[in-house]
PDB file of C-alpha atoms in Angstrom:
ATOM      1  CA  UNK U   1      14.587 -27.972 -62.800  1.00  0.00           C
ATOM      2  CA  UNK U   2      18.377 -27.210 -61.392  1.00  0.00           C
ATOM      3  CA  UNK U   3      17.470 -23.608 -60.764  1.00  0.00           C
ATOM      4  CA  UNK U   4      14.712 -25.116 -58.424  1.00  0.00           C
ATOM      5  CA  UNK U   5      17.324 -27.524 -56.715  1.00  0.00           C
ATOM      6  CA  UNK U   6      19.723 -24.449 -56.600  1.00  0.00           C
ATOM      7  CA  UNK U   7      17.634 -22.619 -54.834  1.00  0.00           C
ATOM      8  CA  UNK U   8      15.601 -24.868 -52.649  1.00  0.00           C
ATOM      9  CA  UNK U   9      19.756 -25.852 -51.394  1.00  0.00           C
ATOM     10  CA  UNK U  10      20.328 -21.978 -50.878  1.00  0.00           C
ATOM     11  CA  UNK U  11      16.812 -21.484 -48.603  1.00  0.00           C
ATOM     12  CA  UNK U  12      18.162 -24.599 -46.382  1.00  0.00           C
ATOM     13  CA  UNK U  13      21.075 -23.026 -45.686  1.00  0.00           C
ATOM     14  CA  UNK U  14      20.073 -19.540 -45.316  1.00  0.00           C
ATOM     15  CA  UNK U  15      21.828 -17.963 -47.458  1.00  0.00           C
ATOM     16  CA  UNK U  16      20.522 -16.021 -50.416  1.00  0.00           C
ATOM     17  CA  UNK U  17      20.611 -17.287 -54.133  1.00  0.00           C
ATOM     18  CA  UNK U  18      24.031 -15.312 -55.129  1.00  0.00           C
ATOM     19  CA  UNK U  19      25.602 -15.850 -52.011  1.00  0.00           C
ATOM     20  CA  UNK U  20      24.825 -19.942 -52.220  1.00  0.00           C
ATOM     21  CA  UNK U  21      26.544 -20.191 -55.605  1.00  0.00           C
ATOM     22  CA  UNK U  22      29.150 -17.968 -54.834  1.00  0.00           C
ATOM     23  CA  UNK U  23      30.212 -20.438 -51.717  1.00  0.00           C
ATOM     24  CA  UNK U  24      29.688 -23.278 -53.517  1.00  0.00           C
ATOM     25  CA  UNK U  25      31.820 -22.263 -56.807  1.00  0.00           C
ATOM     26  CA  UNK U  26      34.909 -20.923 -54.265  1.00  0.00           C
ATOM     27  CA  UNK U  27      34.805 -23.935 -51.169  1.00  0.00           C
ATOM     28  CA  UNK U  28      32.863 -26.559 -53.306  1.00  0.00           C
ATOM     29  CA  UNK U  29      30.703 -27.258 -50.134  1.00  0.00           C
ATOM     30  CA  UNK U  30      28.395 -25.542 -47.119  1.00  0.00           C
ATOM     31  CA  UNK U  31      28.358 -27.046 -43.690  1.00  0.00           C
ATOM     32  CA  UNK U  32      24.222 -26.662 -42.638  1.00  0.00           C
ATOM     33  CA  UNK U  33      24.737 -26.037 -39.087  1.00  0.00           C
ATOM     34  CA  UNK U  34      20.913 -26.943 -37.090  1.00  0.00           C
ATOM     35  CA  UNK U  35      20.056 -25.394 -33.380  1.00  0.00           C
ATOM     36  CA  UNK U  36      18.281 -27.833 -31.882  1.00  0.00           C
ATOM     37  CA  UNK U  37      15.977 -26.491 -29.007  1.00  0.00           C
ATOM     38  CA  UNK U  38      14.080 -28.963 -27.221  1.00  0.00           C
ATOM     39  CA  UNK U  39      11.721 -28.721 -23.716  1.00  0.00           C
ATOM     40  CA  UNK U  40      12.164 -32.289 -23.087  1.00  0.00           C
ATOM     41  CA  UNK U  41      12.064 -33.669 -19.536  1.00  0.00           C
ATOM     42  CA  UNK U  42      14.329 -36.560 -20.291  1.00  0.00           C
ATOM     43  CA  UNK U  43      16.891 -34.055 -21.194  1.00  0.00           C
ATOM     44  CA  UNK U  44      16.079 -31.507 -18.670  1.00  0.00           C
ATOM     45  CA  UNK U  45      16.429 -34.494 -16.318  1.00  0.00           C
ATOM     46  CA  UNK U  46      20.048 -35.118 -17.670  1.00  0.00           C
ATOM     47  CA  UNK U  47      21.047 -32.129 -17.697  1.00  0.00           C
ATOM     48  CA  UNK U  48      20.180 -31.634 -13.768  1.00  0.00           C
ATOM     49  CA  UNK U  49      21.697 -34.800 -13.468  1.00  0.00           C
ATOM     50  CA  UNK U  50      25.030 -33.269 -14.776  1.00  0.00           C
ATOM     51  CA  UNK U  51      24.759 -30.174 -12.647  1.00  0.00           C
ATOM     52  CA  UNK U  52      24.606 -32.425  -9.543  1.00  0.00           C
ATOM     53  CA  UNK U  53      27.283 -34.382 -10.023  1.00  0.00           C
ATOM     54  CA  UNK U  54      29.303 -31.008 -11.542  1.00  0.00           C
ATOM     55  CA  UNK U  55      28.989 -29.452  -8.019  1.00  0.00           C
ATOM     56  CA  UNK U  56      30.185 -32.714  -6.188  1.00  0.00           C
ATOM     57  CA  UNK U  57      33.141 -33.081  -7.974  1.00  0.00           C
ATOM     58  CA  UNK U  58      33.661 -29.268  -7.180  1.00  0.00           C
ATOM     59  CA  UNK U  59      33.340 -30.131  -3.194  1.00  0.00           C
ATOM     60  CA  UNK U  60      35.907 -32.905  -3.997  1.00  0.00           C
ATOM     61  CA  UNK U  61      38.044 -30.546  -5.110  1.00  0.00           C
ATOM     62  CA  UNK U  62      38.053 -28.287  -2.960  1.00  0.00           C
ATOM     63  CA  UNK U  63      38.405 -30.511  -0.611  1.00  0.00           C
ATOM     64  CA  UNK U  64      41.466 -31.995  -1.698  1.00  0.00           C
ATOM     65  CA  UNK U  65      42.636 -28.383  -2.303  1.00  0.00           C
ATOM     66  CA  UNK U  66      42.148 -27.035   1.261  1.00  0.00           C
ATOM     67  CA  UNK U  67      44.655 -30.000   2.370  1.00  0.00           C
ATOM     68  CA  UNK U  68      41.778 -32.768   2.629  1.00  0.00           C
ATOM     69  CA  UNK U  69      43.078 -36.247   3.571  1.00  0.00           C
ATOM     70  CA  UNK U  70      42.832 -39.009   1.057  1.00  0.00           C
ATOM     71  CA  UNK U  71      40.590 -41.736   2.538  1.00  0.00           C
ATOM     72  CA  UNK U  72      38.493 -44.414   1.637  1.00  0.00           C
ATOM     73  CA  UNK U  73      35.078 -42.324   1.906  1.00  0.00           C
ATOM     74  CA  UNK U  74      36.677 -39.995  -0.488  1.00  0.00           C
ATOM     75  CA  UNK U  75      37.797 -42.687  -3.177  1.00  0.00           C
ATOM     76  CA  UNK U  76      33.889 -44.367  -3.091  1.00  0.00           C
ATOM     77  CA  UNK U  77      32.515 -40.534  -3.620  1.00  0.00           C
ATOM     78  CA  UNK U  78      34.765 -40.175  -6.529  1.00  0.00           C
ATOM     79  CA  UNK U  79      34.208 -43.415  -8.001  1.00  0.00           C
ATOM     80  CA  UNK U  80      30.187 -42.805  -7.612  1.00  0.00           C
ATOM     81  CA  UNK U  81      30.646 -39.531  -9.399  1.00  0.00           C
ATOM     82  CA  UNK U  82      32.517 -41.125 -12.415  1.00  0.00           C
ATOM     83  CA  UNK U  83      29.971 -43.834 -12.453  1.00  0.00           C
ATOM     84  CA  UNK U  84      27.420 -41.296 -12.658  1.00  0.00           C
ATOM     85  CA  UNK U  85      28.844 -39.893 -15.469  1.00  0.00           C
ATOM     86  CA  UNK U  86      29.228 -42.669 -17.620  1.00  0.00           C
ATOM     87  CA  UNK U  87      25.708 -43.537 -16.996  1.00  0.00           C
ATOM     88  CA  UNK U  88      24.640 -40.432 -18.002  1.00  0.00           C
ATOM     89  CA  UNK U  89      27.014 -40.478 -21.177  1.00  0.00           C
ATOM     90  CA  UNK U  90      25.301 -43.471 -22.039  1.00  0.00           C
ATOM     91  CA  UNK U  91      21.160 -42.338 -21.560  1.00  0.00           C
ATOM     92  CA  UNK U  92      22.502 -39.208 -23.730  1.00  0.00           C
ATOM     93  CA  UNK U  93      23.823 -41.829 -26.392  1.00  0.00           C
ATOM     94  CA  UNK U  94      20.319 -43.407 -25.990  1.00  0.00           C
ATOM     95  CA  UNK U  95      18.581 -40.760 -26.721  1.00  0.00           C
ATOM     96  CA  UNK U  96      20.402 -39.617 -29.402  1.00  0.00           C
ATOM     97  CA  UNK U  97      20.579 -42.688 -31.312  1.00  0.00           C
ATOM     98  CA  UNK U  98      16.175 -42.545 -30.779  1.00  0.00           C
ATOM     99  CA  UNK U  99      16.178 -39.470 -31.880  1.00  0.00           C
ATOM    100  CA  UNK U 100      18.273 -39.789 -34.970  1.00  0.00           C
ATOM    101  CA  UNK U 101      16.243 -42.941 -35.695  1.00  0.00           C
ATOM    102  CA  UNK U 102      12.560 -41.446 -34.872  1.00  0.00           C
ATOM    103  CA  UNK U 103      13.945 -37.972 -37.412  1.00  0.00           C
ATOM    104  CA  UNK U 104      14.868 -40.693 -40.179  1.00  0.00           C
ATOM    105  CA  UNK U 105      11.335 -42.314 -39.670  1.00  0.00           C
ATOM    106  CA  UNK U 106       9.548 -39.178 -40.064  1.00  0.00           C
ATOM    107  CA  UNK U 107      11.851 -38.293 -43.050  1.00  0.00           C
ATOM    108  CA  UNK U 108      10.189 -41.466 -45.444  1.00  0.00           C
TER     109      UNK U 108
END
């Protein structure tokens, strides 16, 4: 029965039987890293999102750089940009809080 638990633990982590024991007897634990690749719109749609709002911060920027005057226009563009971003910091917490809870679903 513990060999079985042994090495079911090694195949989730990748490693083979000797080397699974071998890390576990010297560090006492194994970090199980995941990759998560997804083709989801929502996130594609983020991540667009992101790039948009990355390349007007960049025009800001250079902007200011190239001796650009501080004005009012400029202050609402920045403010809309970090608005932007916290939006989208919070749809990405949305999502991963529904993921987390639809993975835990499928888990029972």
């Amino acid at each position: 029965m513990e060999y079985g638990l042994i090495t079911d633990a090694a195949e989730e982590t990748g490693l083979t039987l000797s080397e699974y024991i071998r890390k576990m007897v010297l560090e006492g634990k194994i970090a199980i890293r995941y990759e998560v690749v997804a083709d989801i719109p929502e996130l594609q749609k983020l991540t667009a999102e992101f790039g948009k709002i990355g390349s007007n911060l960049n025009q800001i920027a250079r902007y200011f750089h190239t001796g650009g005057v501080r004005s009012k226009t400029m202050q609402d563009e920045i403010q809309s940009c970090i608005a932007g971003i916290w939006n989208l910091r919070n749809e990405v917490v949305k999502m991963a809080w529904n993921f987390l809870d639809k993975a835990e679903h499928e888990q029972k």
